[in-house]
Amino acid sequence: MGEKMEKTCTLLVYFDKGMPALANEIKEALEGNDVQAKIDAMKKAIMLLLNGETIPQLFITIVRYVLPSPDHTIQKLLLLYLEIIDKTDPQGKVLPEMILICQNLRNNLQHPNEYIRGVALRFLCRLNEAEIFEPLIPSVLQNLEHRHPFVRRNAILAVMSIYKLPQGEQLLGDAPETIEKVLSTEQDPSAKRNAFLMLFTCAQEKAVGYLFDHIDRISDWGEQLQMVVLELITKVCRTNRGEKGKYIKIIISLLTAPSTAVVYECAGTLVSLSSAPTAIRAAANTYCQLLLSQSDNNVKLIVLERLNELKTSHREIMVEMIMDVLRALSSPNLDIRRKTIDISLELITTRNVDEVVLLLKKEVVKTQSAEHEKNGEYRQLLVQAIHFCAIKFPEVASTVVIVLMDFLGDSNVSSAMDVVVFVREIIETNPKLRVSIMTRLLDTFYQIRAARVCSCALWIIGEYCLSLSEVESGISTINQCLGELPFFTVTEEGESQDASKNSKPVSSVTVSSRRPVILADGTYATQSAASESVTSPTALVQGSLASQENLRSLLLSGDFFLGAVIASALTKLILRLEEVQPSKIEVNKATAQVLLVLVSMLQLGQSSFLPHPIDNDSYNRIVLCIRILCKTGDESRKIWLQSCRQSFVKMLADKQLCETEERKAKAQVSHAQPDDLIDFYHLKSRKGMSQLELEDEVQDDLKRATGEFTKDNDDANKLNRILQLTGFSDPVYAEAYVTVHHYDIVLDVTVINRTKETLQNLCLELATMGDLKLVERPQNYTLAPESSKQIRANIKVSSTETGVIFGNIVYETSNVLERNVVVLNDIHIDIMDYISPATCADVAFRTMWAEFEWENKVAVNTVIQDEKEFLNHIIRSTNMKCLSPPSALEGGCGFLAANLYAKSVFGEDALVNVSVEKQTDVGGGFCWAAPLGQLRGSKPAFLWNRKGKFKVG
């Protein structure tokens, strides 16, 4: 064969190419007598060789001046030098000058110092030339009986390397028997491990025999040897599944080993080899014990990932372990807690939901008493988990909703918002709890300090205060939180004009802003006050009376959106009071009081007391409420008292429908067919098998019946990923099969010599553009006439920026001295391979939209005439998921706004808001007014690449 073997690399050293050393300088230093200078020169020579330099003139100098040196460091560097130099000619024959180093190696193998012997034996493990080994074999075998374990363990590895050579059986035919004798007498754990590894690699049946001869003492073996035993068991069981039973017993016995590494590997091996419930339960229990015993957060995350995999394939067993998994919440790390909760939520059933909710309630209470910087985020996770449990199992809602309502006044706005959203959903889905929830909400309303939470709580009060006592309590609570009217006096206004020149009118956590915000439908709106402001009891302007007046302090900070919500809530309460209050006098008195409140808010908004006047939307909303209270019609009453709640009920129904469809989509994979064989467990022949072996055999039969052991090759999909790199008329034809993994790209390039000549030094030269990096340069090859060669290239990916791979095929022929070049077609790496549709809550979407600074606005020209068809086209083109519910996209108003979301494998987020409006019909066609795609992302490169996907026709 004329092909050149790929050169192996066993050494990697960082080298600064900015200061290259000259060969003459290295040569002079090696010829001198200064030991330190020789050491530095050898290091420079090694680094130059590792970076592709060839220094053939140094070899003789090193043989003359370095080989005889007694210094141990120089001898070690000498072996590294000999390890990386070319020891064969282009035909694969050993160079004659290599004979010069054989005597030196023999001397080192017989050196009185055990370190020199050990490094020489380790050097032999890196060689592939049988001619160099031949004169050294007696010395290598002699070192198997050396007194020092460092020498013996390296001698065993050297024997294994020699035996694995193509001519190894001729050089050391009795190597397995020799190592077997060594293994029976060896006491050093590392040497024993190396001996067993040699038998495992070269004579597997002898390793298996030794394993079963000493099966009673496996638990006393060292950690390293036990790890090799697990590797042997995995290999044997995968080749011969019929013998799994006796090996699984060994694995289970190792689950009690003192080494955590062995225990972890045992659990992984057990899961990969057996599907028996007993085995899976033992593995899951082991993972849970590791989760509690290990202090390293990285280890905990890895173990949680293994438990997550078990949850996917063996959910019924993991359900039993849910409380053990939840014990990981004792870790203070938020990532571990989040991962633990995510796993546990999918394991909740009617049997364990009470225990889980009780534990989550205790954790919520702990966050209130303990002081930790991320207690707010952890409390938010717990609230979301309890919310999930209460929606999935309504019977537990009564035990948690009252406890969670104590956190409506939480300083963490996100946590408080989750609580109030949870309360809003529970009060609709659990009618029996409405009275107790409303009573508790009215009692704790004054504690709420966040405007968004107040808005949601006011909506609940306006919708669900149904009885006379509840309506009157609702009106009274709102009036108390607003304080005495008016909100300011003329004297205060004059003083505030002078004071506003020197100081801010309101002391709050966040200053007011007129920055555009995104609404739920994806459109922009201008909000005059900070939506996340949280006032503290001491941050009240002059004119406020007490800390209970939370609504008053928020209004005085300029939040008139909240004022519009207050107006709507009071209007609904008055309209309902007209239905439940028989006394017209009381109704008129309450109406007058509410009208006074609304007029006072308008007066405050139009005054100069605040830096920003009331916005038009809030003004119009409050004016509408005044008109409704002054003149109420049956139609408007129906809209205010019924339609709002009907819309909310429809939103909940859409949410449940989406969740049901997702569960159905996941459950569509059929694990059994109607005509499958039925396995009668109790009628199966036991044949002296243990319970574990019987369970495992039954599970294997079930897997075989359901087709889990068979692998279907998607040849059609594979053909779609083949790219032609050269033309059919080129002397060298090349095509590439591109495999895209998460963080790397593998190019399998097929090169065909279409000429009648031998192509020498054929090399595939590749270069990249973008965030792509070529891991290693392919080797040179010699290609016979009309023959082919498979060349593999690995490319690392560091971001979702679209990259380009380009290059040439360079080769030489025997007739022409110059090199020939064939230019390859460019390979474009599509960003679509790295992103996938994802989901997130509306609140999270708006939060990310506000945080991300990178934004592109893309005007799209299209001939698509239907707005929904246009949206579906964009979803398919960009591989994103539409977050807007189907009900929000219904109707034919000619306008559509939708939010899209996707996530990359690198954790980057892409947010898109699509807004289109049909303007007019022009000549029987459609004219779209500003079809616009607004993109925001966590990285600019990610965003620009998404922008290209909007160029649709």
PDB file of N, CA and C in Angstrom, residues 20 49 76 93 100 190 202 304 345 351 372 408 437 444 464 532 561 636 702 736 757 793 796 848 896:
ATOM      1  N   PRO A  20      10.951  32.416  17.830  1.00  0.00           N
ATOM      2  CA  PRO A  20      11.486  31.118  17.398  1.00  0.00           C
ATOM      3  C   PRO A  20      12.985  31.016  17.665  1.00  0.00           C
ATOM      4  N   LEU A  49       9.882  21.016  17.006  1.00  0.00           N
ATOM      5  CA  LEU A  49       9.431  19.801  16.326  1.00  0.00           C
ATOM      6  C   LEU A  49       7.918  19.610  16.454  1.00  0.00           C
ATOM      7  N   LYS A  76      15.234  12.470  30.411  1.00  0.00           N
ATOM      8  CA  LYS A  76      13.797  12.530  30.191  1.00  0.00           C
ATOM      9  C   LYS A  76      13.472  13.328  28.925  1.00  0.00           C
ATOM     10  N   LYS A  93      10.194   2.055   6.460  1.00  0.00           N
ATOM     11  CA  LYS A  93      11.295   1.302   7.051  1.00  0.00           C
ATOM     12  C   LYS A  93      12.004   2.152   8.099  1.00  0.00           C
ATOM     13  N   LEU A 100      21.380   3.585  16.654  1.00  0.00           N
ATOM     14  CA  LEU A 100      22.252   4.241  17.624  1.00  0.00           C
ATOM     15  C   LEU A 100      21.567   4.411  18.982  1.00  0.00           C
ATOM     16  N   SER A 190      -1.565  -0.319  41.495  1.00  0.00           N
ATOM     17  CA  SER A 190      -1.427   0.228  40.148  1.00  0.00           C
ATOM     18  C   SER A 190      -0.875  -0.812  39.183  1.00  0.00           C
ATOM     19  N   CYS A 202      -5.759  -7.695  25.547  1.00  0.00           N
ATOM     20  CA  CYS A 202      -5.114  -8.633  24.630  1.00  0.00           C
ATOM     21  C   CYS A 202      -5.592 -10.076  24.787  1.00  0.00           C
ATOM     22  N   LEU A 304     -27.443  14.737  38.807  1.00  0.00           N
ATOM     23  CA  LEU A 304     -28.816  15.125  38.475  1.00  0.00           C
ATOM     24  C   LEU A 304     -29.118  14.866  37.000  1.00  0.00           C
ATOM     25  N   LEU A 345     -40.825  17.756  39.273  1.00  0.00           N
ATOM     26  CA  LEU A 345     -42.159  18.130  38.815  1.00  0.00           C
ATOM     27  C   LEU A 345     -42.739  17.115  37.838  1.00  0.00           C
ATOM     28  N   ARG A 351     -50.186   9.942  44.362  1.00  0.00           N
ATOM     29  CA  ARG A 351     -49.705   9.298  45.586  1.00  0.00           C
ATOM     30  C   ARG A 351     -48.720  10.171  46.361  1.00  0.00           C
ATOM     31  N   HIS A 372     -30.191  34.801  52.611  1.00  0.00           N
ATOM     32  CA  HIS A 372     -29.329  34.360  51.516  1.00  0.00           C
ATOM     33  C   HIS A 372     -29.561  35.285  50.340  1.00  0.00           C
ATOM     34  N   LEU A 408     -47.252  38.010  48.928  1.00  0.00           N
ATOM     35  CA  LEU A 408     -47.676  39.011  47.946  1.00  0.00           C
ATOM     36  C   LEU A 408     -46.890  40.309  48.097  1.00  0.00           C
ATOM     37  N   ILE A 437     -59.971  32.813  49.738  1.00  0.00           N
ATOM     38  CA  ILE A 437     -58.912  33.549  49.038  1.00  0.00           C
ATOM     39  C   ILE A 437     -59.209  35.040  49.040  1.00  0.00           C
ATOM     40  N   THR A 444     -54.502  41.229  53.241  1.00  0.00           N
ATOM     41  CA  THR A 444     -53.064  41.434  53.002  1.00  0.00           C
ATOM     42  C   THR A 444     -52.773  42.390  51.848  1.00  0.00           C
ATOM     43  N   TYR A 464     -63.929  38.990  41.348  1.00  0.00           N
ATOM     44  CA  TYR A 464     -64.382  37.892  42.186  1.00  0.00           C
ATOM     45  C   TYR A 464     -64.990  38.333  43.519  1.00  0.00           C
ATOM     46  N   GLU A 532     -41.706  48.287  37.302  1.00  0.00           N
ATOM     47  CA  GLU A 532     -41.162  47.397  38.328  1.00  0.00           C
ATOM     48  C   GLU A 532     -40.904  48.106  39.645  1.00  0.00           C
ATOM     49  N   PHE A 561     -50.801  54.070  34.933  1.00  0.00           N
ATOM     50  CA  PHE A 561     -51.362  52.816  34.446  1.00  0.00           C
ATOM     51  C   PHE A 561     -52.050  52.087  35.593  1.00  0.00           C
ATOM     52  N   SER A 636     -73.205  47.691  28.371  1.00  0.00           N
ATOM     53  CA  SER A 636     -71.922  48.006  29.003  1.00  0.00           C
ATOM     54  C   SER A 636     -71.753  47.246  30.316  1.00  0.00           C
ATOM     55  N   LEU A 702     -39.126  -7.705  26.183  1.00  0.00           N
ATOM     56  CA  LEU A 702     -40.036  -6.606  25.873  1.00  0.00           C
ATOM     57  C   LEU A 702     -39.383  -5.587  24.940  1.00  0.00           C
ATOM     58  N   ALA A 736     -18.306  15.691   0.408  1.00  0.00           N
ATOM     59  CA  ALA A 736     -18.222  15.676   1.877  1.00  0.00           C
ATOM     60  C   ALA A 736     -19.586  15.380   2.469  1.00  0.00           C
ATOM     61  N   GLU A 757      -2.630   8.285 -13.065  1.00  0.00           N
ATOM     62  CA  GLU A 757      -1.344   8.492 -12.411  1.00  0.00           C
ATOM     63  C   GLU A 757      -1.513   8.413 -10.897  1.00  0.00           C
ATOM     64  N   ALA A 793     -12.125  15.481   8.889  1.00  0.00           N
ATOM     65  CA  ALA A 793     -11.665  16.744   9.480  1.00  0.00           C
ATOM     66  C   ALA A 793     -12.655  17.158  10.560  1.00  0.00           C
ATOM     67  N   LYS A 796     -14.316  22.829  15.338  1.00  0.00           N
ATOM     68  CA  LYS A 796     -15.009  23.237  16.554  1.00  0.00           C
ATOM     69  C   LYS A 796     -15.861  24.480  16.272  1.00  0.00           C
ATOM     70  N   MET A 848     -36.865  39.603  28.882  1.00  0.00           N
ATOM     71  CA  MET A 848     -35.713  39.486  27.976  1.00  0.00           C
ATOM     72  C   MET A 848     -35.754  40.564  26.907  1.00  0.00           C
ATOM     73  N   LEU A 896     -52.019  41.519  12.369  1.00  0.00           N
ATOM     74  CA  LEU A 896     -51.529  40.376  13.135  1.00  0.00           C
ATOM     75  C   LEU A 896     -50.237  40.755  13.825  1.00  0.00           C
TER      76      LEU A 896
END
